[in-house]
PDB file of C-alpha atoms in Angstrom:
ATOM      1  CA  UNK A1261     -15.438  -0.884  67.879  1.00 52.00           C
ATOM      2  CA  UNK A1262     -17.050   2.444  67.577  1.00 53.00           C
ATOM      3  CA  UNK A1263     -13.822   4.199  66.362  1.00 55.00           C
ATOM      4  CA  UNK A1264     -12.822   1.598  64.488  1.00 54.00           C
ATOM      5  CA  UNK A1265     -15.914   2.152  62.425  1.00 53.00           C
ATOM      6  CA  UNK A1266     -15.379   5.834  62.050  1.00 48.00           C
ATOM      7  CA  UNK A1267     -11.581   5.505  60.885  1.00 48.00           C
ATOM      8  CA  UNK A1268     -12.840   2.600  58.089  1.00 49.00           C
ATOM      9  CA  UNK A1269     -15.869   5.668  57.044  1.00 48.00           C
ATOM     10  CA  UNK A1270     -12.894   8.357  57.220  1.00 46.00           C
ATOM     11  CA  UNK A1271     -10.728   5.650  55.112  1.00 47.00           C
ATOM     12  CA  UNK A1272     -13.202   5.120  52.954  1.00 50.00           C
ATOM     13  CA  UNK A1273     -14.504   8.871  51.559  1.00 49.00           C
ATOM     14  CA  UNK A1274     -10.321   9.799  51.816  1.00 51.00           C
ATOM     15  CA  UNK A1275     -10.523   7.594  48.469  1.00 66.00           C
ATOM     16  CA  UNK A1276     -13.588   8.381  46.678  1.00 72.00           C
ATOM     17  CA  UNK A1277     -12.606   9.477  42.965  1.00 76.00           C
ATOM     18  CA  UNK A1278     -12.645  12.857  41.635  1.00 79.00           C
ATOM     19  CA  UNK A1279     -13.421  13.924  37.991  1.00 82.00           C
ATOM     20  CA  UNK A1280     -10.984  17.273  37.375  1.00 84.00           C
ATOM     21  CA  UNK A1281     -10.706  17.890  33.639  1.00 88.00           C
ATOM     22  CA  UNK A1282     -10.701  15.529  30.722  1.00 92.00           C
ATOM     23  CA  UNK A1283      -8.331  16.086  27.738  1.00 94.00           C
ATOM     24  CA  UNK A1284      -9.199  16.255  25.093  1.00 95.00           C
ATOM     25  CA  UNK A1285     -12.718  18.119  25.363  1.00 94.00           C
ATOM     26  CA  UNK A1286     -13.863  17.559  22.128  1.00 96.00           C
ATOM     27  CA  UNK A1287     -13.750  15.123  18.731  1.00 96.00           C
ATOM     28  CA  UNK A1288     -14.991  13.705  15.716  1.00 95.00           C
ATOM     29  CA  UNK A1289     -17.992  12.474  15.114  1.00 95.00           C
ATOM     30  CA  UNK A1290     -16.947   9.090  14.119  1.00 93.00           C
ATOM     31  CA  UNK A1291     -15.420   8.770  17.246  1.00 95.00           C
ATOM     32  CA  UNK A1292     -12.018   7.039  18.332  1.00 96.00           C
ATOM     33  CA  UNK A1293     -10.596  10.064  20.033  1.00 96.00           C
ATOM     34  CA  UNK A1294      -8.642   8.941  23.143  1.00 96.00           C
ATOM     35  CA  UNK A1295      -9.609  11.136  26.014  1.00 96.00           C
ATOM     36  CA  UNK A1296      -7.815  10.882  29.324  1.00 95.00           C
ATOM     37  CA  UNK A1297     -10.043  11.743  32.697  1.00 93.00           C
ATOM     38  CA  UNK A1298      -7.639  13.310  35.624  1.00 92.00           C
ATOM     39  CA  UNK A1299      -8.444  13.867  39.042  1.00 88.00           C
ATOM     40  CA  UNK A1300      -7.563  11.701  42.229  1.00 87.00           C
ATOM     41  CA  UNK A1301      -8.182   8.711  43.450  1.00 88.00           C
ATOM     42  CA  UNK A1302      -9.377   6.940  39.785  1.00 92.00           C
ATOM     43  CA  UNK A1303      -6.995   3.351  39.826  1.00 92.00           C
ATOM     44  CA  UNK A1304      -9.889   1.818  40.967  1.00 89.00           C
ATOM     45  CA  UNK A1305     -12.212   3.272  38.021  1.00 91.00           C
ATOM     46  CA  UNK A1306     -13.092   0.272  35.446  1.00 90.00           C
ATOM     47  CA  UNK A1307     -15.225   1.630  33.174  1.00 90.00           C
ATOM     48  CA  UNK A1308     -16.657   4.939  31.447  1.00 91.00           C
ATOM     49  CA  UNK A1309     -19.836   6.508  29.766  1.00 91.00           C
ATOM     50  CA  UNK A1310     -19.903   9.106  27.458  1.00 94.00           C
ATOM     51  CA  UNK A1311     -23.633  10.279  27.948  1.00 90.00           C
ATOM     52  CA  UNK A1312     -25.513   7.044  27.981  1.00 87.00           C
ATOM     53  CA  UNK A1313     -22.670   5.106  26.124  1.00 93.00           C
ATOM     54  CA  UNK A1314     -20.397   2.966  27.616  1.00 92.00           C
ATOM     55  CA  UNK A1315     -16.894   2.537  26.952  1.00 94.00           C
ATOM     56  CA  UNK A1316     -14.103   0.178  27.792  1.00 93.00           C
ATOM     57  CA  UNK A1317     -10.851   1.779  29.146  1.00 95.00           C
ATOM     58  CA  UNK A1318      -7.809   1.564  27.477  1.00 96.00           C
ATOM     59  CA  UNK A1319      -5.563   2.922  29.700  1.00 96.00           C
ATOM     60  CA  UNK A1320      -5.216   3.236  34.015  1.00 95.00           C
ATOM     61  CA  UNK A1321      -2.242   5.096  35.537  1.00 94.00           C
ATOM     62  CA  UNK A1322      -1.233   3.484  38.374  1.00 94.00           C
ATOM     63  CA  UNK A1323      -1.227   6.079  40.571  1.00 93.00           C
ATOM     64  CA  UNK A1324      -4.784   7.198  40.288  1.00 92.00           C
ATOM     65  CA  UNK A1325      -4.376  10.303  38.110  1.00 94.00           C
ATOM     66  CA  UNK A1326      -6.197   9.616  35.310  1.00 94.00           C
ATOM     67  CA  UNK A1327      -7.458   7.099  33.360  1.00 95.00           C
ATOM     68  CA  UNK A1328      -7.754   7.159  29.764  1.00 96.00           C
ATOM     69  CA  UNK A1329     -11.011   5.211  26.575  1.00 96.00           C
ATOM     70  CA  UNK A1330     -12.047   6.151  22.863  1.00 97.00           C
ATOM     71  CA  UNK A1331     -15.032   7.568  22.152  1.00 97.00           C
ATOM     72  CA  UNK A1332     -17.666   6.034  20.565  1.00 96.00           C
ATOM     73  CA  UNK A1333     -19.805   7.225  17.350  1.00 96.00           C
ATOM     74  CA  UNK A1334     -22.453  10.004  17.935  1.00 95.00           C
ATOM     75  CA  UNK A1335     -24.944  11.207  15.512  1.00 92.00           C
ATOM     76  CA  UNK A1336     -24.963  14.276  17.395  1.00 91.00           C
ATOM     77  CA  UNK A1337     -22.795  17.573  18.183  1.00 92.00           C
ATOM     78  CA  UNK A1338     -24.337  18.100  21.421  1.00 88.00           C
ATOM     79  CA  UNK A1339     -21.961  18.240  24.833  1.00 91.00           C
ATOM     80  CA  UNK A1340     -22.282  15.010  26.753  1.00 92.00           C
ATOM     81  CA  UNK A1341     -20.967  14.346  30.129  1.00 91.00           C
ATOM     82  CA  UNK A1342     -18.159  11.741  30.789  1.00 91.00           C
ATOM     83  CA  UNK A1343     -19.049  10.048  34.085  1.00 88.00           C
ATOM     84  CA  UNK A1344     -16.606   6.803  35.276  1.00 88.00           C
ATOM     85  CA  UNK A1345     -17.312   4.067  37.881  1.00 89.00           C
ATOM     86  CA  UNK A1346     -15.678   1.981  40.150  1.00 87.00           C
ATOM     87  CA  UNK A1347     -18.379  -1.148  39.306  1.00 84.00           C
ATOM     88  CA  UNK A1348     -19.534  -2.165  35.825  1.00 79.00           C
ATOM     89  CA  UNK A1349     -22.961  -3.202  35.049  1.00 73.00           C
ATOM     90  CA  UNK A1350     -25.967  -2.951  36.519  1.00 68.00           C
ATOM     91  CA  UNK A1351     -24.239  -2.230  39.888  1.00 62.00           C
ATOM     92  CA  UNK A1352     -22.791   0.397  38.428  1.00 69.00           C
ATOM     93  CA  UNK A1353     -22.444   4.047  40.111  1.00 77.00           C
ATOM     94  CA  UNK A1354     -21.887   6.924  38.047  1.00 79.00           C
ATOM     95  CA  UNK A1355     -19.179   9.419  39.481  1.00 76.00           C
ATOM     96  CA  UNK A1356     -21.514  13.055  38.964  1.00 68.00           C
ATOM     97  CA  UNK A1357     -19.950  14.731  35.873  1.00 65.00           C
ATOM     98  CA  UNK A1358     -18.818  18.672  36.497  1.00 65.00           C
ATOM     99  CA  UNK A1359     -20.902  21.005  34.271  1.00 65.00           C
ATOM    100  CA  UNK A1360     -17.983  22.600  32.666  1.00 64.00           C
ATOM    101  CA  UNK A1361     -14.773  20.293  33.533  1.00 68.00           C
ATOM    102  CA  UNK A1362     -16.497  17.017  32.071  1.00 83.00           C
ATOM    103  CA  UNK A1363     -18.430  17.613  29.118  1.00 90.00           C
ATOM    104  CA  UNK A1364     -17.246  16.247  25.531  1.00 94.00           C
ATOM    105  CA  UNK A1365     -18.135  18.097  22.349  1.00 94.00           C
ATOM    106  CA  UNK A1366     -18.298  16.394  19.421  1.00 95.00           C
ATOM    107  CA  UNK A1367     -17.766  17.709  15.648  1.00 94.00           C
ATOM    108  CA  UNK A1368     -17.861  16.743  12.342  1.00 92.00           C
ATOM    109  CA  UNK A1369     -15.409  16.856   9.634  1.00 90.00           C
ATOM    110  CA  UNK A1370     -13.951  20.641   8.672  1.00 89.00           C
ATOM    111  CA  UNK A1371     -13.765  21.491   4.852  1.00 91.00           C
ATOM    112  CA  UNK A1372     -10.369  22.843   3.473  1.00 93.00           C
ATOM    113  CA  UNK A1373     -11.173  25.197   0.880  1.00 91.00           C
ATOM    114  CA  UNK A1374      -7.027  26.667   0.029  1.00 92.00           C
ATOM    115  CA  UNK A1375      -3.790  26.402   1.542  1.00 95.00           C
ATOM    116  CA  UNK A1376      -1.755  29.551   0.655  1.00 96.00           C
ATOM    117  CA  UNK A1377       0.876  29.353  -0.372  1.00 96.00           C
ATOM    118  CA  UNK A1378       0.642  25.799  -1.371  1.00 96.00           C
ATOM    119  CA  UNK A1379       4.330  25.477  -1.857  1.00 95.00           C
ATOM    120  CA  UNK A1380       7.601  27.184   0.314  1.00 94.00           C
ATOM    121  CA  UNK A1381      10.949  25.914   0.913  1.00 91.00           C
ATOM    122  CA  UNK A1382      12.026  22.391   1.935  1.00 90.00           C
ATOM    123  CA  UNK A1383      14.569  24.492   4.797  1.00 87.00           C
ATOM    124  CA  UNK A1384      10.916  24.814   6.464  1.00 91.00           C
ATOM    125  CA  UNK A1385       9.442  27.949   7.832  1.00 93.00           C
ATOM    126  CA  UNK A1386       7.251  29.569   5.649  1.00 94.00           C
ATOM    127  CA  UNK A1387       4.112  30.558   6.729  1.00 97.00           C
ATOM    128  CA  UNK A1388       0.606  28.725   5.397  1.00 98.00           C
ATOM    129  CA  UNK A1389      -2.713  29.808   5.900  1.00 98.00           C
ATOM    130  CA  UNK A1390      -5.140  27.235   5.436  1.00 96.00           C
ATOM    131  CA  UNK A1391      -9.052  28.243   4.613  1.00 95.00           C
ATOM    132  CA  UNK A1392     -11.420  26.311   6.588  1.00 94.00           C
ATOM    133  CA  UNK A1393     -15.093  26.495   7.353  1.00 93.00           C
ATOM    134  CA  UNK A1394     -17.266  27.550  10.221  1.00 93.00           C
ATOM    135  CA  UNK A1395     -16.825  23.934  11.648  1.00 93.00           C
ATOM    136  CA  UNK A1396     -13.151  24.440  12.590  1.00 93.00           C
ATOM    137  CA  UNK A1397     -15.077  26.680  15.739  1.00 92.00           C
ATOM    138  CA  UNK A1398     -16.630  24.004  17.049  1.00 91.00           C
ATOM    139  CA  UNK A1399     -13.783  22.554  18.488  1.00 92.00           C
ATOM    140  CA  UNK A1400     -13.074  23.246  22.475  1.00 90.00           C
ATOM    141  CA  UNK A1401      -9.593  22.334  21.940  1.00 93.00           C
ATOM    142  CA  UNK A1402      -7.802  24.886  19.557  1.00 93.00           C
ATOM    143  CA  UNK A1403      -5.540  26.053  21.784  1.00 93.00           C
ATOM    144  CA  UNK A1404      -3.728  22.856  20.470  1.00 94.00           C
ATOM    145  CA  UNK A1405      -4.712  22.608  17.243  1.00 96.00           C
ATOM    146  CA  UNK A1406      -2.093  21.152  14.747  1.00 97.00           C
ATOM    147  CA  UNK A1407      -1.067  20.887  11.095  1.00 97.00           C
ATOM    148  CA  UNK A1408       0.350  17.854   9.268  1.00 97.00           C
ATOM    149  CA  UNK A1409       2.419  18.289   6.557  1.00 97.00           C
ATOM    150  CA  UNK A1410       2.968  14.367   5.118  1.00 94.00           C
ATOM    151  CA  UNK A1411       3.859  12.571   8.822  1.00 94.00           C
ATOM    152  CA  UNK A1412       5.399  16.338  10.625  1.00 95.00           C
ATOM    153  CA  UNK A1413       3.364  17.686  12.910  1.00 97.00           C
ATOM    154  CA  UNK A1414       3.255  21.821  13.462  1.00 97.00           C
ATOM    155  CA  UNK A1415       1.338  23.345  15.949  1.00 97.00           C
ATOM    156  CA  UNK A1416      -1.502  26.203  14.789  1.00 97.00           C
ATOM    157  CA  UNK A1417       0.173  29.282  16.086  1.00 96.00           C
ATOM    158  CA  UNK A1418      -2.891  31.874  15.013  1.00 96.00           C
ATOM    159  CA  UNK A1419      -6.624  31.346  14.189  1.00 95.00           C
ATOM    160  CA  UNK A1420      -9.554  34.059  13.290  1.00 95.00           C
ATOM    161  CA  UNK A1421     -13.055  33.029  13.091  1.00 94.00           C
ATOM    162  CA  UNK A1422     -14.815  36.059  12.582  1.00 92.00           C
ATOM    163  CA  UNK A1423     -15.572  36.415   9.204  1.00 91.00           C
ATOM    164  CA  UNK A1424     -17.732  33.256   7.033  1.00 93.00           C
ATOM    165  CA  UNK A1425     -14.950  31.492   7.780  1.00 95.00           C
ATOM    166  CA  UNK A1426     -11.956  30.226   9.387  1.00 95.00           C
ATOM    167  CA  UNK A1427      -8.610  31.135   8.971  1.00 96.00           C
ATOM    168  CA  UNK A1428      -5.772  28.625  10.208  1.00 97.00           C
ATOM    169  CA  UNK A1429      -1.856  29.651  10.372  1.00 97.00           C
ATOM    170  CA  UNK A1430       0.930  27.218  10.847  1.00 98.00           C
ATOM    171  CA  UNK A1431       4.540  26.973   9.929  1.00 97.00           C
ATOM    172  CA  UNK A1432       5.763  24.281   6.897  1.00 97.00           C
ATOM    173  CA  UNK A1433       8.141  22.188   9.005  1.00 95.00           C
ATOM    174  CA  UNK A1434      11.949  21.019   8.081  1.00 91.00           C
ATOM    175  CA  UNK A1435      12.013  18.439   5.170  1.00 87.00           C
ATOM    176  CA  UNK A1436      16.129  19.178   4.982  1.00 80.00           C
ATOM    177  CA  UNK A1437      18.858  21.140   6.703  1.00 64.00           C
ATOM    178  CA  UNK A1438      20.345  23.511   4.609  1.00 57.00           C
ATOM    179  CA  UNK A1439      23.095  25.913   5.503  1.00 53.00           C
ATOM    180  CA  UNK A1440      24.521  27.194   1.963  1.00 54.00           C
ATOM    181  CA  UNK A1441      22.621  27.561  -1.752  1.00 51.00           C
ATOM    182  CA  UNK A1442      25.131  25.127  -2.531  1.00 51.00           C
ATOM    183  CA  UNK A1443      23.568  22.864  -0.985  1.00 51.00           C
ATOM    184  CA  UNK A1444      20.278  22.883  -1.775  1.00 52.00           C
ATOM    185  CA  UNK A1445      20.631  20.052  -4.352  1.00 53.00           C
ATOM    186  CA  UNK A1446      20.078  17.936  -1.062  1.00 61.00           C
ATOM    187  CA  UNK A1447      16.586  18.863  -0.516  1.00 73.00           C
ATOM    188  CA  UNK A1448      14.030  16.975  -2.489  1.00 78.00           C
ATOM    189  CA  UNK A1449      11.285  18.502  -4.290  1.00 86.00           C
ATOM    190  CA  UNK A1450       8.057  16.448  -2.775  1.00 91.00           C
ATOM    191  CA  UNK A1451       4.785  16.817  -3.000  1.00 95.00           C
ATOM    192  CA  UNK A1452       3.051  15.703   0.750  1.00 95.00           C
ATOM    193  CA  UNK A1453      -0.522  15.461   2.021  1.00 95.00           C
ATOM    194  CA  UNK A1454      -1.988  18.225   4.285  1.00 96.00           C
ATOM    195  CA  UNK A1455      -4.280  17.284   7.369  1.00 95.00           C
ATOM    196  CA  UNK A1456      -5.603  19.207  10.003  1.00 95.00           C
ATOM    197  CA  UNK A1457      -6.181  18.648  13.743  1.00 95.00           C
ATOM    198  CA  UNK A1458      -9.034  20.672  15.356  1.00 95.00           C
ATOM    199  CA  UNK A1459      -7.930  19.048  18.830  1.00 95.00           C
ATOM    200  CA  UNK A1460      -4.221  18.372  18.593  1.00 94.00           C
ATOM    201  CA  UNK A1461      -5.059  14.769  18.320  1.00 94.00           C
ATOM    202  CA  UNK A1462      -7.297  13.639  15.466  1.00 94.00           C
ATOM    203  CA  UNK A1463      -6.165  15.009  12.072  1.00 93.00           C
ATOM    204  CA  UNK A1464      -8.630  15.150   8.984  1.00 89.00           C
ATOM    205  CA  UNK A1465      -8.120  16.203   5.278  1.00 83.00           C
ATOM    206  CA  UNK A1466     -10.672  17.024   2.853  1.00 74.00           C
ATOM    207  CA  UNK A1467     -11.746  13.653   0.643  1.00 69.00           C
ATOM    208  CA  UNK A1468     -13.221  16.265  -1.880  1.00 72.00           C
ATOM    209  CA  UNK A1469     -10.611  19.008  -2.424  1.00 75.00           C
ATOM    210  CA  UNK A1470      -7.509  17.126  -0.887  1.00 87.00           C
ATOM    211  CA  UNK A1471      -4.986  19.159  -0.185  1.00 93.00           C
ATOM    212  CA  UNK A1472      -1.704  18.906  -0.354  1.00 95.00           C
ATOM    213  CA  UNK A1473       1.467  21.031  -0.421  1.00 96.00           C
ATOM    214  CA  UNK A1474       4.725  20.920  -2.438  1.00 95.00           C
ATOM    215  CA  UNK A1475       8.453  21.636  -0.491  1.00 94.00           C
ATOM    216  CA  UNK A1476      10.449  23.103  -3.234  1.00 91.00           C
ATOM    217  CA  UNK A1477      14.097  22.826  -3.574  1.00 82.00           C
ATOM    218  CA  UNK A1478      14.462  26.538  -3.685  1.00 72.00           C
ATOM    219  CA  UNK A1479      17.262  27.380  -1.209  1.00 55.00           C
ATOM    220  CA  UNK A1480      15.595  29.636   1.992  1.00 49.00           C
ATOM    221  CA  UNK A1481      17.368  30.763   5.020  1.00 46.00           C
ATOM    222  CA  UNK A1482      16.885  28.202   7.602  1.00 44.00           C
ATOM    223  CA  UNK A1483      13.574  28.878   9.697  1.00 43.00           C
ATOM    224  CA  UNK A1484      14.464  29.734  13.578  1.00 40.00           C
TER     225      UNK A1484
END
């Protein structure tokens, strides 16, 4: 009886869950941001906090390596810690939350001051620099930050910080495959939207300035 109540113990911590990382580490104010929690051992995790705040899940992976909510609103930019549990309510116990693997940073909205050059190539590949305040920083994430050019996505291949304020590069995406000027009557002048992601996830524009650039029918080299 004795050792039968040591192996259920032993059974039991083998499947306590573990908090690893959570992806993303940071959002928008306004919340909505879908963050996923991975570690081990989390099927049985039905709900989540972010700080005090409580939030439903919207996603479990059957095999216990993460699970995944939306953030609520926060009036604030200060880190929070994610914690999960295993019981919801008042019976609730709050998996501890690691001091640098489970923290969420909120931000607020990043202002777009230019996009230069606002217009390249419908073949795709020229480069824009977008201008950007000292918000765009605040992001943990920007290792997978992301442009949107109308519905394409581009990922942020460089970033600089350092002076009063940020500047973002990306590469204009494909609107039409062309191999020969002669062709070029096939690509469609178009003027699209411009939105940035400071996460790789959420993407904002600027309701004040909003930007937008134009894919010319100017014949380029396709981009590589």
């Amino acid at each position: 009886v004795v050792l039968c109540g040591v192996l259920a113990v032993l059974a039991q911590a083998a499947v306590v869950p573990v908090v690893s990382t959570i992806t993303p580490s940071s959002g928008l104010l306004h919340g909505g941001t879908e963050v996923c929690v991975h570690g081990e051992n989390l099927a049985m995790v039905v709900i989540c906090r972010v700080g005090g705040i409580q939030v439903d899940l919207t996603h479990i992976e059957p095999d216990g390596s993460h699970v995944c909510f939306k953030t609520p609103r926060s009036e604030f930019t200060d880190p929070l810690p994610i914690q999960c549990s295993e019981e919801a309510g008042e019976y609730a116990v709050w998996m501890p939350a690691s001091p640098t693997d489970s923290i969420f940073k909120y931000y607020g909205l990043p202002k777009i001051s230019q996009i230069l050059p606002s217009f390249g190539p419908a073949t795709g590949g020229n480069v824009v620099t977008v201008q950007t305040d000292k918000v765009f920083e605040t992001s943990t994430d920007l290792d997978h930050a992301k442009c949107m050019f109308g519905s394409k996505v581009v990922p942020v291949f460089e970033y600089n910080c350092s002076g009063p304020s940020c500047y973002v590069k990306c590469k204009a995406p494909k609107m039409c495959h062309v191999v020969d000027p002669i062709d070029r009557e096939d690509c469609q002048e178009s003027t699209v939207p411009f939105y940035l992601s400071m996460n790789g996830q959420d993407f904002t524009s600027d309701s004040f300035s909003k930007p937008s650039y134009k894919f010319t029918n100017e014949w380029a080299h396709p981009a590589l």
